[in-house]
Coordinates of C-alpha atoms and ligand atoms in Angstrom, one line a residue:
M1 CA 0.1 -0.2 -0.1
N2 CA 0.8 3.6 -0.6
I3 CA 0.1 6.4 1.7
V4 CA 0.2 9.9 0.5
V5 CA 0.2 12.6 3.4
L6 CA -0.7 16.1 1.9
A7 CA 1.5 18.6 3.8
A8 CA 2.5 21.5 1.5
G9 CA -0.2 24.1 2.3
L10 CA 0.8 27.3 3.7
G11 CA -1.3 27.3 6.9
K12 CA -2.2 31.0 6.4
R13 CA -4.9 31.0 8.8
M14 CA -2.5 29.9 11.5
A15 CA -1.1 33.5 11.5
S16 CA 2.2 32.0 12.7
P17 CA 5.8 32.0 11.1
R18 CA 6.1 28.3 12.1
P19 CA 4.9 25.9 9.4
K20 CA 1.2 24.9 10.4
L21 CA 2.1 21.2 10.7
L22 CA 4.9 21.7 13.1
H23 CA 2.5 23.4 15.6
P24 CA 2.4 20.9 18.7
L25 CA -0.6 18.9 19.6
G26 CA -0.3 16.9 22.7
G27 CA 3.3 17.5 22.8
K28 CA 4.2 16.5 19.4
P29 CA 4.0 18.2 16.1
L30 CA 0.6 17.8 13.9
L31 CA 2.4 16.1 11.1
E32 CA 4.0 13.3 13.6
H33 CA 0.4 12.5 14.5
V34 CA -0.6 11.9 11.1
I35 CA 2.8 9.9 10.3
G36 CA 2.3 8.0 13.4
A37 CA -1.4 6.8 12.3
A38 CA -0.1 6.0 8.8
K39 CA 2.7 4.0 9.9
A40 CA 0.4 1.8 12.2
L41 CA -1.0 0.6 8.6
E42 CA 2.7 -0.5 7.6
P43 CA 2.5 0.9 4.2
D44 CA 5.1 -0.1 1.6
R45 CA 5.7 3.6 0.9
L46 CA 4.9 6.6 3.4
V47 CA 5.2 9.9 1.0
I48 CA 4.9 13.2 2.3
V49 CA 4.1 16.0 0.0
A50 CA 5.7 19.1 1.5
G51 CA 6.1 22.8 0.2
H52 CA 5.9 25.5 2.6
G53 CA 8.2 25.1 5.3
A54 CA 9.6 21.6 3.7
D55 CA 13.1 22.0 5.0
Q56 CA 11.9 22.8 8.6
L57 CA 9.3 20.0 8.1
R58 CA 11.9 17.5 7.1
L59 CA 14.4 18.5 10.0
A60 CA 11.8 18.4 12.7
I61 CA 10.3 15.0 11.6
A62 CA 13.8 13.4 10.8
D63 CA 12.3 10.1 10.0
A64 CA 14.8 8.0 7.5
T65 CA 11.6 5.8 6.1
L66 CA 9.7 8.7 4.9
L67 CA 9.8 9.7 1.1
W68 CA 9.6 13.6 0.7
V69 CA 8.2 15.2 -2.4
E70 CA 8.3 18.7 -3.1
Q71 CA 5.3 20.4 -4.2
A72 CA 6.9 23.9 -5.3
Q73 CA 3.7 25.6 -5.9
Q74 CA 0.4 25.0 -3.9
L75 CA -1.9 24.5 -6.9
G76 CA -4.2 22.4 -5.0
T77 CA -4.6 19.0 -3.3
G78 CA -4.9 17.2 -6.7
D79 CA -1.7 19.0 -7.8
A80 CA -0.1 17.8 -4.6
V81 CA -1.2 14.3 -5.5
R82 CA 0.4 14.8 -9.0
C83 CA 3.5 15.5 -7.2
A84 CA 3.6 12.3 -5.4
L85 CA 2.9 10.0 -8.3
P86 CA 6.5 9.3 -9.2
A87 CA 7.1 8.1 -5.6
L88 CA 4.3 5.5 -5.7
G89 CA 4.8 1.9 -6.1
D90 CA 2.0 0.1 -8.2
D91 CA 0.4 -1.4 -4.9
E92 CA -3.3 -1.9 -5.5
V93 CA -4.4 0.9 -3.1
T94 CA -3.2 4.5 -2.6
L95 CA -4.4 6.0 1.0
V96 CA -4.4 10.0 0.8
M97 CA -4.4 11.8 4.1
N98 CA -4.3 15.3 5.1
G99 CA -1.4 16.5 7.4
D100 CA -3.8 18.7 9.4
V101 CA -6.1 15.9 10.6
P102 CA -4.1 14.6 13.3
L103 CA -6.5 12.4 15.5
I104 CA -7.4 10.1 12.8
R105 CA -7.2 6.7 14.1
P106 CA -5.5 3.7 12.4
A107 CA -8.7 1.6 12.6
T108 CA -10.6 4.0 10.6
L109 CA -7.9 4.0 8.0
A110 CA -7.6 0.2 7.9
A111 CA -11.5 0.0 7.6
L112 CA -11.1 2.5 4.6
V113 CA -8.4 0.7 2.8
A114 CA -10.5 -2.6 3.3
A115 CA -13.4 -1.0 1.6
S116 CA -11.5 0.0 -1.1
A117 CA -9.8 -3.2 -2.0
G118 CA -8.0 -1.8 -5.1
E119 CA -11.5 -1.8 -6.8
R120 CA -13.4 0.9 -5.4
L121 CA -12.9 4.5 -4.7
A122 CA -13.5 4.8 -1.0
L123 CA -14.1 8.0 1.2
L124 CA -14.2 8.6 4.7
T125 CA -17.2 11.2 5.5
V126 CA -18.5 12.7 8.6
V127 CA -21.8 14.6 9.2
L128 CA -21.0 17.8 11.1
D129 CA -23.6 20.4 12.4
D130 CA -21.6 23.2 10.8
A131 CA -20.2 22.1 7.2
T132 CA -18.8 25.6 6.8
G133 CA -15.7 25.4 4.8
Y134 CA -15.6 21.9 3.8
G135 CA -16.4 20.0 0.6
R136 CA -19.9 18.5 0.4
I137 CA -20.8 15.2 -0.2
I138 CA -23.3 14.9 -3.0
R139 CA -25.5 11.9 -3.4
N140 CA -28.0 10.7 -5.8
E141 CA -31.3 9.4 -5.1
A142 CA -29.9 5.6 -4.7
G143 CA -27.6 7.3 -2.1
A144 CA -24.6 6.7 -4.2
I145 CA -21.8 9.4 -4.1
E146 CA -22.1 11.4 -7.6
K147 CA -19.5 14.1 -6.8
I148 CA -17.7 16.3 -4.0
V149 CA -18.5 20.2 -4.3
E150 CA -16.3 22.5 -2.4
H151 CA -17.8 25.0 0.0
K152 CA -16.7 28.0 -2.4
D153 CA -18.3 26.1 -5.4
A154 CA -21.5 25.0 -3.7
T155 CA -24.7 26.6 -4.6
G156 CA -28.4 26.4 -3.4
K157 CA -29.3 23.0 -1.8
E158 CA -25.6 21.6 -2.0
L159 CA -24.7 24.1 0.9
D160 CA -27.4 22.6 3.1
V161 CA -25.5 19.1 3.0
R162 CA -24.0 18.4 6.4
E163 CA -22.1 15.2 5.3
I164 CA -18.5 16.3 4.3
N165 CA -15.3 15.2 3.0
T166 CA -12.6 14.3 5.4
G167 CA -10.0 14.3 2.9
I168 CA -9.0 10.9 3.6
M169 CA -9.6 8.3 0.8
A170 CA -8.4 5.1 -0.4
I171 CA -7.8 5.1 -4.3
P172 CA -7.2 2.1 -6.5
T173 CA -3.7 2.9 -7.8
R174 CA -4.0 1.8 -11.3
R175 CA -6.5 4.5 -11.8
L176 CA -5.0 7.3 -10.2
A177 CA -2.4 8.8 -12.8
D178 CA -5.4 8.8 -15.3
W179 CA -7.6 10.7 -13.0
I180 CA -5.0 13.2 -12.1
R181 CA -4.2 14.0 -15.4
R182 CA -8.0 14.7 -16.2
L183 CA -8.1 17.3 -13.4
D184 CA -8.6 21.1 -14.3
N185 CA -8.6 24.3 -12.2
H186 CA -12.0 25.5 -13.3
N187 CA -13.4 26.3 -10.1
A188 CA -13.9 29.2 -7.6
Q189 CA -10.4 28.9 -6.3
S190 CA -8.5 28.2 -9.4
E191 CA -7.0 24.9 -8.0
Y192 CA -6.8 21.3 -9.1
Y193 CA -9.2 19.7 -6.7
L194 CA -8.4 16.1 -6.0
T195 CA -12.0 15.7 -4.7
D196 CA -12.8 15.9 -8.6
I197 CA -11.9 12.4 -9.1
F198 CA -15.1 11.4 -7.5
A199 CA -16.9 12.4 -10.6
F200 CA -14.2 10.6 -12.8
A201 CA -14.8 7.5 -11.1
R202 CA -18.7 7.7 -11.4
A203 CA -18.0 8.3 -15.1
D204 CA -15.4 5.5 -15.6
G205 CA -18.1 3.1 -13.5
V206 CA -15.8 2.5 -10.6
D207 CA -17.6 2.0 -7.7
V208 CA -17.3 4.8 -5.0
V209 CA -18.1 3.7 -1.3
S210 CA -17.9 5.5 1.8
I211 CA -17.2 5.0 5.4
A212 CA -18.8 7.2 8.1
T213 CA -17.3 7.6 11.4
D214 CA -19.1 9.2 14.5
R215 CA -16.0 10.0 16.3
I216 CA -16.1 13.4 14.9
A217 CA -12.6 14.3 16.6
E218 CA -10.7 11.9 14.3
T219 CA -11.9 14.1 11.2
L220 CA -11.2 17.7 12.4
G221 CA -8.7 19.7 10.7
V222 CA -6.7 22.3 12.1
N223 CA -6.9 25.4 10.0
N224 CA -6.2 28.1 12.8
Q225 CA -5.2 28.6 16.2
L226 CA -8.7 28.1 17.8
Q227 CA -9.3 25.0 16.0
L228 CA -5.9 23.6 17.3
V229 CA -6.8 24.5 21.0
Q230 CA -10.1 22.8 20.5
L231 CA -8.4 19.7 19.5
E232 CA -5.9 19.8 22.1
R233 CA -9.0 19.9 24.6
L234 CA -10.3 17.0 22.9
L235 CA -7.1 15.1 23.0
Q236 CA -6.1 16.1 26.8
R237 CA -9.9 14.9 27.7
S238 CA -9.5 11.6 25.9
R239 CA -6.1 11.2 27.6
A240 CA -7.6 11.9 30.9
E241 CA -10.4 9.2 30.5
A242 CA -8.1 6.7 29.6
L243 CA -6.3 7.1 32.8
L244 CA -9.2 7.3 34.7
E245 CA -10.7 4.1 33.0
Q246 CA -7.4 2.4 34.4
G247 CA -7.9 3.6 37.9
V248 CA -5.7 6.7 38.2
M249 CA -7.6 9.2 40.7
L250 CA -7.7 12.5 38.7
A251 CA -9.1 15.4 40.7
D252 CA -10.4 16.8 37.7
A253 CA -10.4 15.3 34.2
N254 CA -10.5 18.7 32.6
R255 CA -7.4 19.9 34.5
I256 CA -4.5 17.7 33.3
D257 CA -2.1 18.1 30.3
I258 CA -0.3 15.0 29.1
R259 CA 2.3 16.3 26.4
G260 CA 3.9 12.8 25.8
T261 CA 3.3 9.6 27.4
L262 CA 2.5 8.9 31.1
A263 CA 2.5 5.3 32.6
C264 CA 0.9 4.6 36.0
G265 CA 0.6 1.9 38.3
E266 CA -2.2 1.2 40.7
Q267 CA -3.6 3.8 42.9
V268 CA -2.0 6.9 41.7
A269 CA -3.6 10.2 42.5
I270 CA -3.2 13.3 40.7
D271 CA -4.4 16.7 41.7
V272 CA -5.5 19.4 39.2
N273 CA -3.4 21.4 36.9
C274 CA -0.6 19.1 36.5
I275 CA 1.6 18.8 33.4
F276 CA 3.4 16.1 32.2
E277 CA 6.1 16.3 29.4
G278 CA 8.1 13.5 27.6
D279 CA 7.7 10.1 29.0
S280 CA 7.1 9.5 32.6
R281 CA 6.2 6.8 34.6
L282 CA 4.3 6.8 38.0
G283 CA 4.8 3.9 40.3
D284 CA 1.9 2.4 42.4
R285 CA 0.3 4.7 45.3
V286 CA 2.3 7.7 43.8
T287 CA 0.7 11.1 44.6
I288 CA 1.1 14.3 42.6
G289 CA -0.1 17.4 44.2
A290 CA -1.7 20.5 42.4
H291 CA 0.4 22.5 39.9
C292 CA 3.2 19.9 39.5
I293 CA 5.2 20.0 36.1
L294 CA 6.8 16.7 35.5
R295 CA 9.3 16.0 32.4
N296 CA 10.6 12.7 32.0
V297 CA 10.6 11.3 35.3
D298 CA 10.4 7.9 36.9
I299 CA 9.0 7.9 40.2
D300 CA 8.8 4.9 42.3
E301 CA 5.9 3.7 44.5
G302 CA 4.5 5.6 47.3
A303 CA 6.4 8.6 46.6
V304 CA 4.7 11.7 47.2
I305 CA 5.1 15.2 44.9
E306 CA 3.8 18.4 46.7
P307 CA 2.4 20.9 45.0
Y308 CA 4.0 23.5 42.7
S309 CA 7.0 21.3 42.3
Y310 CA 9.0 21.1 39.0
L311 CA 10.8 18.0 38.2
E312 CA 12.8 17.0 35.0
G313 CA 15.0 14.0 34.2
A314 CA 14.9 12.4 37.4
K315 CA 14.4 9.2 39.1
I316 CA 12.7 9.5 42.3
G317 CA 12.9 6.4 44.9
A318 CA 10.1 4.8 46.8
H319 CA 8.3 6.7 49.4
A320 CA 10.3 10.1 48.9
R321 CA 8.9 13.1 49.5
I322 CA 9.3 16.0 47.2
G323 CA 8.2 19.7 47.7
P324 CA 6.3 21.8 47.9
Y325 CA 8.0 24.2 45.7
A326 CA 10.9 22.0 45.0
R327 CA 12.9 22.0 41.7
I328 CA 14.5 18.6 40.8
R329 CA 16.7 19.1 37.6
P330 CA 18.0 16.4 35.0
G331 CA 20.6 14.0 36.0
T332 CA 19.1 13.8 39.5
T333 CA 18.2 10.5 41.4
V334 CA 16.5 10.7 44.7
G335 CA 16.6 7.8 47.1
I336 CA 14.2 5.6 49.0
E337 CA 12.3 7.7 51.8
A338 CA 14.5 10.8 51.0
H339 CA 13.1 14.4 51.4
I340 CA 13.4 17.3 49.2
G341 CA 11.6 20.2 50.6
N342 CA 10.2 23.7 49.6
F343 CA 12.5 25.8 47.7
V344 CA 15.1 23.4 47.4
E345 CA 17.0 22.8 43.9
V346 CA 18.7 19.9 43.2
K347 CA 20.8 19.2 40.0
N348 CA 22.7 16.3 38.6
S349 CA 22.9 14.8 42.1
D350 CA 22.4 11.6 43.8
I351 CA 20.6 11.8 47.2
G352 CA 20.6 8.7 49.0
A353 CA 18.1 7.0 51.1
Q354 CA 16.4 8.7 54.1
S355 CA 18.5 11.9 53.3
K356 CA 16.7 15.2 54.0
A357 CA 17.3 18.9 52.2
N358 CA 14.2 20.3 53.6
H359 CA 14.4 24.1 52.9
L360 CA 16.0 26.7 50.7
S361 CA 18.9 24.9 49.3
Y362 CA 21.0 24.1 46.3
V363 CA 22.7 20.9 45.7
G364 CA 24.4 20.6 42.3
D365 CA 26.8 18.2 41.1
A366 CA 26.9 16.5 44.3
T367 CA 26.8 12.6 45.7
V368 CA 25.0 12.6 49.0
G369 CA 25.0 9.3 51.1
A370 CA 22.3 7.7 53.1
R371 CA 20.6 9.5 56.2
V372 CA 22.3 12.8 55.7
N373 CA 20.6 16.0 56.9
I374 CA 21.4 18.9 54.9
G375 CA 20.5 22.1 57.0
A376 CA 18.4 25.2 55.5
G377 CA 20.4 27.6 53.3
T378 CA 23.2 24.9 52.4
I379 CA 24.5 25.7 48.9
T380 CA 27.1 23.5 46.8
C381 CA 29.3 26.0 45.4
N382 CA 29.8 23.7 42.3
Y383 CA 30.9 26.3 39.8
D384 CA 34.4 28.0 39.7
G385 CA 33.5 30.4 37.0
A386 CA 34.9 28.2 34.3
N387 CA 34.3 24.4 35.4
K388 CA 31.8 22.4 37.3
H389 CA 33.0 20.4 40.1
R390 CA 31.8 17.5 42.6
T391 CA 30.6 17.6 46.1
L392 CA 30.8 14.2 47.8
I393 CA 28.9 13.7 51.1
G394 CA 29.2 10.4 52.9
D395 CA 26.4 8.5 54.9
D396 CA 25.2 10.1 58.2
V397 CA 26.7 13.5 57.6
H398 CA 25.1 16.2 59.5
I399 CA 25.3 19.5 57.7
G400 CA 23.8 22.7 59.8
S401 CA 22.2 25.7 58.2
D402 CA 23.7 28.3 56.0
V403 CA 26.7 26.4 55.1
Q404 CA 28.5 26.6 51.5
L405 CA 30.3 23.5 50.4
V406 CA 33.0 24.7 48.0
A407 CA 33.6 22.1 45.3
P408 CA 35.6 19.9 44.8
V409 CA 35.2 18.8 48.3
S410 CA 34.4 15.7 50.1
I411 CA 32.8 15.0 53.7
A412 CA 33.6 11.7 55.1
D413 CA 30.7 9.5 57.0
G414 CA 29.4 10.8 60.1
A415 CA 31.0 14.2 60.0
T416 CA 29.3 17.3 61.1
V417 CA 29.4 20.6 59.9
G418 CA 28.5 23.7 61.9
A419 CA 25.9 26.3 61.0
G420 CA 27.3 29.0 59.0
T421 CA 30.6 27.1 58.0
T422 CA 32.2 27.4 54.4
V423 CA 34.0 24.0 53.8
W424 CA 36.7 24.1 51.1
K425 CA 38.9 21.5 52.3
D426 CA 38.0 17.9 52.7
V427 CA 36.6 16.6 56.1
K428 CA 37.6 13.5 57.8
A429 CA 34.8 10.9 58.9
D430 CA 33.1 11.8 62.3
A431 CA 35.2 14.9 62.6
L432 CA 33.4 18.5 63.4
V433 CA 34.1 21.1 61.1
V434 CA 33.3 24.9 62.0
N435 CA 34.9 28.3 60.8
P436 CA 35.9 29.7 64.1
K437 CA 34.1 33.2 64.5
T438 CA 33.5 35.6 67.3
Q439 CA 30.4 36.9 68.7
V440 CA 30.4 40.6 69.8
A441 CA 27.9 42.0 72.1
D442 CA 28.6 45.7 72.8
A443 CA 26.1 47.1 75.7
T444 CA 26.8 50.5 75.1
W445 CA 25.8 50.4 71.4
R446 CA 22.9 52.6 70.6
R447 CA 20.8 52.3 67.3
P448 CA 20.9 55.6 65.1
R449 CA 17.8 57.8 65.3
K450 CA 16.3 60.2 62.8
K451 CA 17.4 63.6 63.1
S452 CA 14.1 65.7 64.0
Ligands
UD1_501 C1 -9.9 19.8 1.8 C2 -11.0 19.2 0.5 C3 -12.2 19.4 1.3 C4 -12.3 18.7 2.8 C5 -11.4 19.2 3.5 C6 -11.1 18.5 4.9 C7 -10.1 19.7 -1.6 C8 -10.2 20.3 -2.8 N1 -10.8 20.0 -0.3 O1 -10.2 21.5 1.8 O2 -13.1 18.7 0.3 O3 -13.7 18.9 3.3 O4 -9.9 19.3 3.1 O5 -10.4 19.0 5.7 O6 -9.4 18.7 -1.6 N2 -2.2 20.9 0.3 C9 -1.2 20.7 -0.2 N3 -1.0 21.4 -1.5 C10 -1.8 22.3 -2.1 C11 -3.2 22.2 -1.4 C12 -3.3 21.5 0.0 O7 -0.3 19.9 0.0 O8 -1.5 22.7 -3.1 C13 -2.5 20.3 1.7 C14 -2.6 20.9 2.8 O9 -1.2 21.2 3.7 C15 -3.4 20.2 3.7 C16 -4.4 19.5 2.9 O10 -3.7 19.4 1.7 O11 -2.7 19.2 4.5 C17 -5.8 19.9 2.8 O12 -5.7 21.3 2.1 P1 -6.5 22.5 2.6 O13 -6.0 23.8 1.8 O14 -6.5 22.6 4.0 O15 -7.9 22.0 2.1 P2 -9.5 22.6 2.4 O16 -9.8 23.7 2.0 O17 -9.7 22.4 4.0
CA502 CA1 -7.8 21.9 5.7

């Protein structure tokens, strides 16, 4: 089977410098959704017709299995398919898809291909309440499709038809080149309409069949920003419902955004307004508080992420507690039952089991052992202005408040660092380290007063 994806349009109505099909839906470009659905059918050839922003598309989609063809001028959908002809094999069926209809399901495509069987011209149609802008399906008394009339060419009763062309059709390949050759552009838009092949099929005695879908979302196209956000909401709602079906406890099915994939174990609870990006996994009984952003994280069972936390590229151990207001950056692992509290930033660090950094700290490029306490305001000074250095902290180390650890530095097991200490030399096991300071109390001192 050949599949042709039409993706050369300008997308002027998006009012955006970015090519329309690179706008993201559910975290990935529109065109990637369409390609994903097409690939599920395992076509022999998958041809993408590109024009506007072709280089950007090719770069962003980077997929060596795709055959790209160029449509230099956007002369219409029929002309776009003409550009694809040299890239097609003589397989029985050629499936044509619109690059801007992202939620189409593989099962629907497969049904369309089966309906064609390389013999019939098969079209996916849908009945819309408002058919404005779409090509209308014109049927005869017997109910057979006579032709498709574009909105701008439709007159009188044709405009009342609410059954429309989704743009997705399965065509007998051996007929295609002849039909494309016969297209003209004598119409309201002076374009070569692919839809005119329906009248040709009729004239040539080729059966025309249609499949209707009642899942309107899979037929909806993206032509402007409003339609894009409407589809985003539909997609997010269906992702939320899939999680709910699986037993995930969402506080609100309308207030979660999954811009990638989210795998959940049993009894996972997610409060409102959380955003998941990339690919993340939440183990059994994980709880995510309100307003968290999680990107490419792997969270083990029973861990609790408190509200307003932002985690990226991290692995969180079982029963750990993160936040509220914590920031966990890439390259971080947090051990079993460890606690990372409010206004604590952790970057590229390993935090051992049961260790705690509960308040106002920066832990970067550090290896922290088990059962370590990191006091409020502790900072790893990991950057000397040119290079990053590591801080090594052993097991059972106790670090007081407001401590600077000037890397590279290591603190061996069981050591204690007094409050307000700057540590720039290695500390031996079980030692106490402090920077001697004196406290001055002057009983005669008086606070200055304002002159009257
Ligand atoms: C098209 C159909 C219309 C259908 C609607 C469904 C035609 C003539 N009309 O209209 O019947 O109801 O889709 O969404 O086919 N494209 C190219 N090259 C071109 C023109 C378009 O590659 O020269 C691509 C576009 O990038 C887009 C697709 O073809 O992915 C559809 O083009 P668009 O201009 O959006 O067609 P519509 O007017 O929506
Ligand atoms: Ca369109």
